[in-house]
Amino acid sequence: MIVSPSVLSANFLNLGNDIEMINQSEADWFHVDIMDGVFVPNISFGMPIMSALQKAAKKPLDVHLMLKDPSLYIAEFAKLGAAYITVHYEACTHLHRAIQSIKQTGAKAGVALNPHTPIYVLSEVIDQLDLVLLMSVNPGFGGQQFIANTLNKCAELKQLIIKKGSSALIEVDGGVTVQNAHDLLLAGADALVAGNTVFSASNPSVTIRLLKNTGA
Ligand code: DX5
Ligand code: ZN
């Protein structure tokens, strides 16, 4: 299982320590939530934190753009070291073009689906994607409760990926816990984002290891 701890839940007074904890842990990626206060009802952080991550993080930056017009910022996040750039289906009128723009930067291309958005909307682009991010809470905040229907969506997405011969990874984001990780693995998830579960744990690195070894 790929584990992507969400920096949104880190301690910003000691961000360097939390970045180093992730560097030293068994985590695979850094999940970076960029929120504009328009597409989602919250504002997280932007380029200065991304730039700090680029300097200090020793693992790929998995950037989740929760922006009304993500296409405007694809090139800039690529320049700031994003390995994966994920845009929301709901924010892209020209999704195909947005995917091509991400790929032109050399980053891997992801598309995120909100909880209400059905899987079939990706059927004509799934073969071009490196990642599909399934929101398992409504985007905007860490620490929310997992929406159980995500398990059905995950299984349906896995079928679509197989049917279309896509190599896209399935990433689940929101309310992931050590308890629901195994069900997500069985449903076809390849990557788990974890904010609250990691950063509110008494031992974050051990929690990362538990998520990493899901199903082992
Ligand atoms: C929510 C963000 C998530 C968030 C997950 O909009 O996309 O990445 O950080 O946090 P938890 O794991 O606490 O639900
Ligand atoms: Zn996210």
Short mmCIF file of C-alpha atoms and ligand atoms in Angstrom, two decimals:
data_model
loop_
_atom_site.label_atom_id
_atom_site.label_comp_id
_atom_site.label_asym_id
_atom_site.label_seq_id
_atom_site.Cartn_x
_atom_site.Cartn_y
_atom_site.Cartn_z
CA MET A 1 0.00 0.00 0.00
CA ILE A 2 1.25 3.46 -0.91
CA VAL A 3 0.91 5.83 2.07
CA SER A 4 0.65 9.58 1.55
CA PRO A 5 0.47 11.51 4.84
CA SER A 6 -1.41 14.78 4.46
CA VAL A 7 0.65 17.84 5.35
CA LEU A 8 -2.62 19.70 6.04
CA SER A 9 -2.74 18.00 9.46
CA ALA A 10 0.91 18.73 10.31
CA ASN A 11 1.98 21.16 13.01
CA PHE A 12 2.82 24.35 11.12
CA LEU A 13 4.71 25.72 14.13
CA ASN A 14 7.13 22.84 13.67
CA LEU A 15 6.64 21.95 10.03
CA GLY A 16 10.30 21.03 9.58
CA ASN A 17 10.00 18.35 12.29
CA ASP A 18 6.90 16.84 10.71
CA ILE A 19 8.50 16.82 7.25
CA GLU A 20 11.52 15.06 8.73
CA MET A 21 9.28 12.54 10.51
CA ILE A 22 7.71 11.66 7.13
CA ASN A 23 11.16 11.51 5.49
CA GLN A 24 12.32 9.01 8.11
CA SER A 25 9.08 6.98 8.09
CA GLU A 26 7.84 4.25 5.75
CA ALA A 27 5.55 6.77 3.99
CA ASP A 28 5.84 6.86 0.21
CA TRP A 29 4.65 10.36 -0.71
CA PHE A 30 3.75 13.71 0.83
CA HIS A 31 0.09 14.64 0.20
CA VAL A 32 -0.18 18.39 -0.36
CA ASP A 33 -3.69 19.90 -0.20
CA ILE A 34 -4.00 23.24 -1.98
CA MET A 35 -7.35 24.97 -1.24
CA ASP A 36 -8.47 28.33 -2.60
CA GLY A 37 -11.52 29.13 -0.46
CA VAL A 38 -13.69 29.10 -3.62
CA PHE A 39 -13.80 25.53 -4.91
CA VAL A 40 -13.85 24.40 -1.27
CA PRO A 41 -14.93 26.36 1.81
CA ASN A 42 -11.43 26.52 3.28
CA ILE A 43 -8.04 28.03 2.50
CA SER A 44 -4.99 25.89 3.26
CA PHE A 45 -1.63 27.10 1.99
CA GLY A 46 0.07 27.81 -1.29
CA MET A 47 3.39 28.36 -2.98
CA PRO A 48 5.56 29.30 0.05
CA ILE A 49 4.77 26.00 1.82
CA MET A 50 5.09 24.09 -1.46
CA SER A 51 8.49 25.66 -1.94
CA ALA A 52 9.54 24.69 1.60
CA LEU A 53 8.40 21.12 0.91
CA GLN A 54 10.38 21.07 -2.32
CA LYS A 55 13.51 21.86 -0.31
CA ALA A 56 12.96 19.56 2.66
CA ALA A 57 10.86 16.61 1.48
CA LYS A 58 12.82 13.58 0.28
CA LYS A 59 9.79 11.79 -1.20
CA PRO A 60 7.48 12.58 -4.14
CA LEU A 61 5.02 15.46 -3.65
CA ASP A 62 1.46 14.31 -4.32
CA VAL A 63 -0.31 17.62 -4.97
CA HIS A 64 -4.11 17.77 -4.71
CA LEU A 65 -5.45 21.00 -6.22
CA MET A 66 -8.80 22.03 -4.74
CA LEU A 67 -9.01 25.15 -6.86
CA LYS A 68 -11.78 26.66 -8.93
CA ASP A 69 -9.47 27.02 -11.92
CA PRO A 70 -6.63 24.55 -11.44
CA SER A 71 -5.33 24.87 -15.01
CA LEU A 72 -3.95 28.32 -14.15
CA TYR A 73 -1.55 26.79 -11.62
CA ILE A 74 -0.43 23.49 -13.15
CA ALA A 75 2.86 24.83 -14.55
CA GLU A 76 3.75 26.58 -11.31
CA PHE A 77 3.19 23.52 -9.11
CA ALA A 78 5.20 21.44 -11.54
CA LYS A 79 8.05 23.95 -11.24
CA LEU A 80 7.80 23.67 -7.47
CA GLY A 81 8.51 19.96 -7.68
CA ALA A 82 5.10 18.25 -7.82
CA ALA A 83 5.49 14.61 -8.86
CA TYR A 84 1.73 14.07 -9.12
CA ILE A 85 -0.71 16.86 -9.90
CA THR A 86 -4.36 16.05 -9.29
CA VAL A 87 -7.19 18.29 -10.48
CA HIS A 88 -10.87 17.92 -9.65
CA TYR A 89 -13.22 16.64 -12.35
CA GLU A 90 -15.81 19.09 -10.97
CA ALA A 91 -13.49 22.07 -11.56
CA CYS A 92 -12.47 21.31 -15.15
CA THR A 93 -14.70 22.16 -18.08
CA HIS A 94 -11.90 20.97 -20.35
CA LEU A 95 -10.64 18.01 -18.37
CA HIS A 96 -8.86 16.39 -21.30
CA ARG A 97 -6.85 19.57 -21.87
CA ALA A 98 -5.99 19.85 -18.17
CA ILE A 99 -4.66 16.27 -18.18
CA GLN A 100 -2.52 17.02 -21.24
CA SER A 101 -1.18 20.19 -19.57
CA ILE A 102 -0.11 18.22 -16.51
CA LYS A 103 1.65 15.63 -18.65
CA GLN A 104 3.46 18.30 -20.65
CA THR A 105 5.15 19.48 -17.47
CA GLY A 106 6.53 15.99 -16.88
CA ALA A 107 4.40 15.45 -13.76
CA LYS A 108 2.06 12.49 -13.41
CA ALA A 109 -1.61 13.31 -13.99
CA GLY A 110 -4.40 12.67 -11.51
CA VAL A 111 -8.12 13.43 -11.43
CA ALA A 112 -10.12 13.67 -8.19
CA LEU A 113 -13.81 12.85 -7.84
CA ASN A 114 -16.03 14.31 -5.13
CA PRO A 115 -18.23 11.86 -3.18
CA HIS A 116 -21.30 12.60 -5.37
CA THR A 117 -19.50 12.21 -8.70
CA PRO A 118 -19.97 8.84 -10.41
CA ILE A 119 -17.05 6.81 -11.74
CA TYR A 120 -18.32 6.61 -15.31
CA VAL A 121 -17.42 10.27 -16.00
CA LEU A 122 -13.79 9.12 -16.30
CA SER A 123 -14.44 6.42 -18.89
CA GLU A 124 -13.05 8.44 -21.84
CA VAL A 125 -9.89 9.65 -20.07
CA ILE A 126 -8.99 6.82 -17.71
CA ASP A 127 -6.38 5.42 -20.14
CA GLN A 128 -4.47 8.71 -19.91
CA LEU A 129 -4.40 8.95 -16.14
CA ASP A 130 -1.67 7.99 -13.72
CA LEU A 131 -3.91 8.41 -10.68
CA VAL A 132 -7.56 8.72 -9.70
CA LEU A 133 -8.22 10.28 -6.31
CA LEU A 134 -11.51 9.26 -4.74
CA MET A 135 -12.70 11.74 -2.15
CA SER A 136 -14.06 9.77 0.79
CA VAL A 137 -15.17 12.96 2.56
CA ASN A 138 -16.35 16.26 1.12
CA PRO A 139 -13.16 18.15 0.34
CA GLY A 140 -12.08 21.10 2.43
CA PHE A 141 -11.12 19.81 5.84
CA GLY A 142 -9.11 17.13 7.57
CA GLY A 143 -10.52 15.00 10.35
CA GLN A 144 -13.92 14.17 8.81
CA GLN A 145 -15.70 10.84 8.84
CA PHE A 146 -15.16 8.33 6.03
CA ILE A 147 -18.11 7.96 3.61
CA ALA A 148 -18.71 4.20 3.33
CA ASN A 149 -20.00 4.30 -0.26
CA THR A 150 -16.39 5.02 -1.30
CA LEU A 151 -15.78 1.26 -1.05
CA ASN A 152 -18.33 0.62 -3.83
CA LYS A 153 -16.86 3.42 -5.94
CA CYS A 154 -13.38 2.03 -5.45
CA ALA A 155 -14.43 -1.43 -6.67
CA GLU A 156 -16.26 0.09 -9.65
CA LEU A 157 -13.23 2.22 -10.55
CA LYS A 158 -10.99 -0.84 -10.36
CA GLN A 159 -13.25 -2.58 -12.91
CA LEU A 160 -13.11 0.44 -15.24
CA ILE A 161 -9.31 0.55 -14.97
CA ILE A 162 -9.06 -3.15 -15.85
CA LYS A 163 -11.59 -2.89 -18.67
CA LYS A 164 -9.80 0.05 -20.31
CA GLY A 165 -6.29 -1.31 -19.73
CA SER A 166 -5.37 1.77 -17.70
CA SER A 167 -2.38 1.87 -15.36
CA ALA A 168 -3.98 4.51 -13.10
CA LEU A 169 -3.48 4.09 -9.37
CA ILE A 170 -6.47 4.46 -7.07
CA GLU A 171 -5.89 6.86 -4.17
CA VAL A 172 -8.46 7.30 -1.40
CA ASP A 173 -8.52 10.61 0.46
CA GLY A 174 -10.44 11.49 3.62
CA GLY A 175 -11.27 9.72 6.85
CA VAL A 176 -8.82 6.90 6.24
CA THR A 177 -8.01 4.97 9.41
CA VAL A 178 -6.01 1.88 10.32
CA GLN A 179 -9.44 0.20 10.73
CA ASN A 180 -10.88 0.91 7.26
CA ALA A 181 -7.57 0.52 5.38
CA HIS A 182 -8.01 -3.22 4.92
CA ASP A 183 -11.47 -2.86 3.35
CA LEU A 184 -10.03 -0.22 1.01
CA LEU A 185 -7.25 -2.58 0.00
CA LEU A 186 -9.80 -5.29 -0.77
CA ALA A 187 -11.85 -2.80 -2.81
CA GLY A 188 -8.80 -2.03 -4.97
CA ALA A 189 -7.12 1.00 -3.40
CA ASP A 190 -3.42 1.42 -4.20
CA ALA A 191 -2.72 4.54 -2.16
CA LEU A 192 -4.12 5.98 1.06
CA VAL A 193 -3.99 9.61 2.16
CA ALA A 194 -3.98 10.02 5.93
CA GLY A 195 -4.01 13.31 7.80
CA ASN A 196 -5.70 13.10 11.15
CA THR A 197 -4.97 9.39 11.56
CA VAL A 198 -1.22 10.00 11.27
CA PHE A 199 -0.80 13.36 12.98
CA SER A 200 -3.13 12.82 15.93
CA ALA A 201 -1.55 9.44 16.67
CA SER A 202 0.68 9.14 19.71
CA ASN A 203 3.30 7.64 17.41
CA PRO A 204 2.87 8.90 13.83
CA SER A 205 5.65 6.73 12.32
CA VAL A 206 4.18 3.57 13.81
CA THR A 207 0.76 4.54 12.43
CA ILE A 208 2.32 5.09 8.99
CA ARG A 209 3.88 1.62 9.25
CA LEU A 210 0.50 0.08 10.15
CA LEU A 211 -1.11 1.71 7.09
CA LYS A 212 1.83 0.68 4.90
CA ASN A 213 1.48 -2.94 5.97
CA THR A 214 -2.28 -3.08 5.40
CA GLY A 215 -3.12 -6.63 4.34
CA ALA A 216 0.34 -7.97 5.15
C1 DX5 B 1 -9.58 17.11 2.43
C2 DX5 B 1 -8.19 16.79 1.95
C3 DX5 B 1 -7.56 15.63 2.60
C4 DX5 B 1 -7.34 15.78 4.08
C5 DX5 B 1 -7.48 14.38 4.64
O1 DX5 B 1 -10.14 18.00 1.57
O2 DX5 B 1 -8.20 16.52 0.55
O3 DX5 B 1 -6.32 15.30 1.96
O4 DX5 B 1 -6.08 16.28 4.43
O5 DX5 B 1 -7.47 14.46 6.02
P1 DX5 B 1 -7.99 13.26 6.94
O6 DX5 B 1 -7.10 12.08 6.64
O7 DX5 B 1 -7.80 13.80 8.32
O8 DX5 B 1 -9.43 13.00 6.58
ZN ZN B 2 -6.29 15.74 -0.35
#
